[in-house]
Tab-separated table of C-alpha atoms in Angstrom:
chain	number	residue	atom	x	y	z
A	23	MET	CA	149.656	144.457	59.095
A	24	GLY	CA	149.713	146.808	62.338
A	25	ALA	CA	152.289	149.646	62.278
A	26	ARG	CA	154.122	147.713	59.406
A	27	ALA	CA	151.169	147.634	57.332
A	28	ARG	CA	150.045	151.343	57.844
A	29	ALA	CA	153.336	152.187	56.431
A	30	LEU	CA	151.163	151.159	53.495
A	31	ALA	CA	148.321	153.210	54.173
A	32	PHE	CA	148.009	155.224	51.441
A	33	LEU	CA	144.588	156.871	52.237
A	34	ALA	CA	145.653	157.816	56.094
A	35	VAL	CA	147.665	160.945	55.122
A	36	LEU	CA	144.334	162.192	53.473
A	37	LEU	CA	142.220	162.364	56.781
A	38	ALA	CA	141.177	165.464	58.058
A	39	ALA	CA	141.369	166.721	61.774
A	40	ALA	CA	137.686	167.242	61.959
A	41	LEU	CA	135.708	164.171	62.625
A	42	ALA	CA	132.238	165.831	63.061
A	43	CYS	CA	130.556	163.385	61.240
A	44	ALA	CA	131.994	160.121	62.626
A	45	ARG	CA	129.705	157.436	64.121
A	46	ALA	CA	130.724	156.727	67.950
A	47	ASP	CA	130.625	153.085	67.499
A	48	GLU	CA	130.465	150.627	65.039
A	49	THR	CA	130.523	146.593	64.972
A	50	TYR	CA	132.575	144.550	62.394
A	51	GLY	CA	132.761	140.853	61.222
A	52	VAL	CA	136.349	139.654	60.530
A	53	THR	CA	137.868	136.537	59.029
A	54	GLY	CA	141.618	136.032	57.956
A	55	GLN	CA	144.101	133.274	56.812
A	56	ASP	CA	147.879	133.188	57.274
A	57	VAL	CA	149.529	130.737	55.032
A	58	TYR	CA	153.346	129.811	55.345
A	59	ARG	CA	155.558	127.756	53.179
A	60	ILE	CA	159.178	127.804	54.003
A	61	GLY	CA	161.253	125.412	52.376
A	62	ASP	CA	160.242	122.568	49.761
A	63	ALA	CA	160.418	119.925	52.143
A	64	VAL	CA	158.052	121.143	54.841
A	65	PRO	CA	154.437	121.203	54.449
A	66	GLU	CA	152.410	124.811	54.330
A	67	THR	CA	151.208	125.791	57.280
A	68	LYS	CA	147.629	127.510	57.433
A	69	ILE	CA	146.286	129.702	60.295
A	70	ALA	CA	142.214	130.569	60.004
A	71	TYR	CA	140.981	133.575	62.207
A	72	THR	CA	137.030	134.318	62.294
A	73	GLY	CA	135.474	136.776	65.061
A	74	THR	CA	133.844	139.956	65.914
A	75	GLN	CA	135.182	143.571	66.731
A	76	HIS	CA	133.964	146.805	68.125
A	77	LEU	CA	135.319	150.538	67.374
A	78	SER	CA	134.630	153.299	69.202
A	79	VAL	CA	135.413	156.963	68.766
A	80	ALA	CA	135.968	159.833	71.336
A	81	ARG	CA	136.451	163.127	70.456
A	82	ASP	CA	137.718	166.096	72.588
A	83	GLY	CA	139.492	169.359	71.674
A	84	ASN	CA	142.714	167.543	70.939
A	85	GLY	CA	141.304	165.486	68.178
A	86	ALA	CA	139.724	161.817	68.134
A	87	ARG	CA	140.725	158.656	69.839
A	88	PHE	CA	139.818	155.300	68.323
A	89	VAL	CA	139.804	152.321	70.261
A	90	ALA	CA	139.011	148.751	68.282
A	91	GLU	CA	138.719	145.656	70.595
A	92	ALA	CA	138.537	142.079	68.848
A	93	THR	CA	137.232	138.803	69.680
A	94	TYR	CA	137.977	135.940	67.816
A	95	THR	CA	138.806	132.294	67.230
A	96	ARG	CA	142.258	131.270	65.934
A	97	THR	CA	142.424	127.475	64.415
A	98	ASP	CA	145.682	125.896	63.265
A	99	ASP	CA	147.107	122.646	63.526
A	100	SER	CA	146.902	122.335	67.289
A	101	GLY	CA	143.234	123.249	67.107
A	102	LYS	CA	141.496	126.243	68.313
A	103	SER	CA	141.529	128.941	70.858
A	104	THR	CA	139.860	131.973	71.418
A	105	ALA	CA	141.847	135.012	71.753
A	106	HIS	CA	141.326	138.880	72.005
A	107	ALA	CA	143.161	141.938	70.445
A	108	ARG	CA	142.973	145.686	71.186
A	109	PHE	CA	144.389	148.661	69.115
A	110	VAL	CA	144.156	152.381	70.289
A	111	GLN	CA	144.906	155.364	68.137
A	112	GLN	CA	145.194	158.957	68.767
A	113	MET	CA	144.388	161.513	65.764
A	114	ALA	CA	145.623	165.012	66.443
A	115	ARG	CA	143.917	168.090	65.125
A	116	ASP	CA	146.201	168.094	62.308
A	117	GLY	CA	145.115	164.682	60.870
A	118	SER	CA	148.444	162.777	62.267
A	119	PHE	CA	148.110	159.507	63.831
A	120	GLN	CA	150.052	158.091	67.177
A	121	ASP	CA	149.519	154.286	68.049
A	122	ARG	CA	148.901	154.433	71.800
A	123	VAL	CA	148.061	150.587	72.273
A	124	ASP	CA	149.249	147.678	70.153
A	125	GLU	CA	147.920	144.506	71.401
A	126	ASP	CA	146.951	143.150	68.102
A	127	PRO	CA	149.707	140.493	67.069
A	128	ASP	CA	147.669	138.736	64.494
A	129	PHE	CA	146.459	142.193	62.894
A	130	LEU	CA	142.828	141.560	62.712
A	131	THR	CA	141.495	144.839	64.347
A	132	ILE	CA	140.133	147.617	61.801
A	133	LEU	CA	142.650	150.467	62.741
A	134	ASN	CA	145.471	147.948	62.316
A	135	GLN	CA	145.157	147.480	58.162
A	136	PRO	CA	146.511	149.539	55.358
A	137	PHE	CA	143.287	151.764	54.923
A	138	ALA	CA	142.407	154.593	56.666
A	139	ILE	CA	139.239	154.450	58.922
A	140	GLN	CA	137.767	157.298	57.680
A	141	LEU	CA	138.047	159.827	54.933
A	142	ASP	CA	137.463	163.842	54.674
A	143	PRO	CA	134.857	165.133	52.403
A	144	THR	CA	137.083	166.353	49.666
A	145	THR	CA	139.039	162.983	49.700
A	146	MET	CA	135.800	161.100	49.473
A	147	ARG	CA	134.272	163.385	46.498
A	148	ASP	CA	137.885	162.552	44.836
A	149	LEU	CA	137.155	158.794	45.343
A	150	GLN	CA	133.652	159.164	44.003
A	151	ARG	CA	135.001	160.877	40.945
A	152	LEU	CA	138.110	158.236	40.774
A	153	LYS	CA	138.453	157.306	36.761
A	154	GLY	CA	141.174	154.915	35.707
A	155	SER	CA	144.599	154.092	37.175
A	156	VAL	CA	146.105	156.735	39.494
A	157	PRO	CA	149.903	155.861	40.043
A	158	PHE	CA	151.390	156.181	43.817
A	159	GLU	CA	154.200	155.111	45.688
A	160	ALA	CA	154.181	153.577	49.409
A	161	THR	CA	156.809	152.387	51.856
A	162	SER	CA	156.997	148.808	52.456
A	163	PRO	CA	155.663	147.130	55.705
A	164	LEU	CA	158.768	145.145	56.040
A	165	GLY	CA	162.291	146.215	55.100
A	166	GLY	CA	161.247	150.095	54.482
A	167	ALA	CA	161.596	149.869	50.524
A	168	ARG	CA	159.457	151.788	48.357
A	169	LEU	CA	156.539	150.039	46.655
A	170	HIS	CA	154.867	151.205	43.316
A	171	GLY	CA	151.428	150.900	42.516
A	172	TYR	CA	148.027	152.032	41.557
A	173	LEU	CA	144.652	153.215	43.101
A	174	ARG	CA	141.359	152.095	40.859
A	175	PRO	CA	137.861	152.573	41.460
A	176	ALA	CA	135.845	149.508	42.826
A	177	GLY	CA	132.462	150.744	42.251
A	178	LEU	CA	129.353	151.228	44.310
A	179	GLY	CA	127.955	148.537	46.742
A	180	ARG	CA	125.758	148.430	49.886
A	181	ILE	CA	126.935	147.328	53.016
A	182	GLN	CA	124.328	147.016	55.898
A	183	ASN	CA	122.488	148.689	53.449
A	184	VAL	CA	124.351	151.563	53.450
A	185	ALA	CA	125.414	153.036	49.977
A	186	SER	CA	129.553	152.757	50.010
A	187	THR	CA	131.985	153.646	47.255
A	188	GLY	CA	135.024	151.344	46.834
A	189	VAL	CA	138.707	151.612	45.959
A	190	ARG	CA	141.181	148.856	44.645
A	191	PHE	CA	144.845	149.339	45.733
A	192	SER	CA	148.050	147.301	44.666
A	193	ALA	CA	151.887	148.183	45.070
A	194	GLN	CA	154.798	145.991	44.854
A	195	GLY	CA	158.720	146.289	45.525
A	196	PRO	CA	161.673	144.519	46.872
A	197	MET	CA	161.748	142.834	50.453
A	198	THR	CA	164.831	142.963	52.505
A	199	GLY	CA	164.753	141.997	56.097
A	200	SER	CA	162.995	139.878	58.661
A	201	LEU	CA	159.993	138.464	59.288
A	202	PRO	CA	157.869	138.746	62.960
A	203	GLN	CA	158.257	134.913	62.972
A	204	HIS	CA	161.647	134.567	62.282
A	205	PRO	CA	163.480	137.531	63.281
A	206	GLU	CA	166.927	135.861	63.635
A	207	ASP	CA	166.887	135.161	59.400
A	208	SER	CA	167.333	137.878	56.680
A	209	LEU	CA	164.741	137.537	53.605
A	210	ASN	CA	165.422	138.464	50.206
A	211	GLY	CA	162.748	138.939	47.853
A	212	SER	CA	159.422	140.743	46.918
A	213	ILE	CA	156.516	141.933	48.932
A	214	ARG	CA	152.915	142.699	47.169
A	215	MET	CA	149.942	144.447	48.688
A	216	ASP	CA	146.557	143.959	46.935
A	217	GLY	CA	143.355	145.307	48.563
A	218	THR	CA	139.566	146.661	48.076
A	219	ALA	CA	138.105	149.158	50.679
A	220	TYR	CA	134.534	150.299	50.836
A	221	TYR	CA	133.682	153.490	52.636
A	222	SER	CA	130.122	154.679	53.453
A	223	GLN	CA	128.708	157.629	51.834
A	224	ARG	CA	126.681	158.633	54.493
A	225	ASP	CA	129.812	159.393	56.518
A	226	SER	CA	133.116	158.276	55.034
A	227	MET	CA	133.734	155.850	57.218
A	228	LEU	CA	135.228	152.304	56.139
A	229	VAL	CA	132.846	149.496	55.901
A	230	ALA	CA	134.277	147.011	54.143
A	231	LEU	CA	137.884	145.771	53.620
A	232	ASP	CA	139.494	142.771	51.673
A	233	ALA	CA	143.264	143.014	52.156
A	234	THR	CA	146.344	140.667	51.070
A	235	LEU	CA	149.880	140.606	51.739
A	236	THR	CA	151.991	138.444	49.632
A	237	ILE	CA	155.813	137.945	50.671
A	238	GLN	CA	158.186	135.831	48.454
A	239	GLY	CA	162.187	135.427	48.543
A	240	LYS	CA	164.821	133.514	49.858
A	241	LEU	CA	165.063	133.073	53.875
A	242	ILE	CA	168.680	133.227	54.808
A	243	ASN	CA	170.247	131.507	57.834
A	244	ASP	CA	174.100	130.829	58.645
A	245	GLY	CA	174.474	131.011	54.545
A	246	THR	CA	171.948	128.793	53.914
A	247	ALA	CA	169.064	129.766	51.570
A	248	VAL	CA	165.484	128.533	52.086
A	249	PRO	CA	162.587	129.245	49.663
A	250	VAL	CA	159.821	131.123	51.510
A	251	ARG	CA	156.353	132.333	50.300
A	252	ILE	CA	153.827	134.023	53.069
A	253	ILE	CA	150.175	135.094	52.361
A	254	TYR	CA	148.387	137.118	54.774
A	255	HIS	CA	144.534	137.581	53.870
A	256	ARG	CA	142.031	139.658	56.058
A	257	MET	CA	138.433	140.848	55.209
A	258	ILE	CA	136.258	142.890	57.624
A	259	ARG	CA	132.932	144.169	57.168
A	260	ALA	CA	130.669	146.264	58.946
A	261	GLY	CA	127.953	144.282	60.846
A	262	GLU	CA	127.774	141.470	63.651
A	263	GLY	CA	127.383	138.493	60.829
A	264	GLY	CA	130.061	136.702	59.344
A	265	VAL	CA	132.067	138.439	56.260
A	266	SER	CA	130.449	138.220	52.969
A	267	TRP	CA	133.006	140.213	50.312
A	268	SER	CA	130.214	139.182	47.568
A	269	GLU	CA	127.298	141.731	49.206
A	270	ALA	CA	129.665	144.462	48.966
A	271	LYS	CA	129.737	144.303	45.026
A	272	GLN	CA	126.308	143.883	44.329
């Protein structure tokens, strides 16, 4: 996800410059899984992640600085290993973001996702009043094509005993470009983003996220086309415990 996934951050452009109500810090539990299937003869590969992260917010006259730091366990065919990630964003007074530090290769930090970390009061009210489906367009995180999709209400929930409002997101479009794991090859196919996010009714902070990126197509190398299917799945939830997505829907 990363800078690439934030190209899909349909809510990020709705952030307000003022963050007076933002909490100084928050802890999140995070889990994730990557599934790779490249070719018909090679077994699919799975990588699992689980850990926690801390988000801090510092404000000054120029805007706000968001810092997310994660510690997690990465499990693949070779075993388990401990890893760390750090992502820093600077938000200007006009609401625009700049990535200052991107040390999150596994896309696990809360700032490295397709949902904005906080909504302004007007957008939060619009989210609470959302009915039916709202069409929108976004830029693909890979290849830069236009994705078409919808926003839908996801109802109310409680995250860490905080009343929250949810929104569902889905978009899809063509995929042409390369994959981070295979930069030497070209990929032609399709890409789809699906997600659900919950925002605190208290301060409009992102408190729960379930996001999936699915890529399907043909990986082309020296004229040979190989079928490929890749799924990135991330679940992030406020609190130090493990992620329990069903709690958000209660």
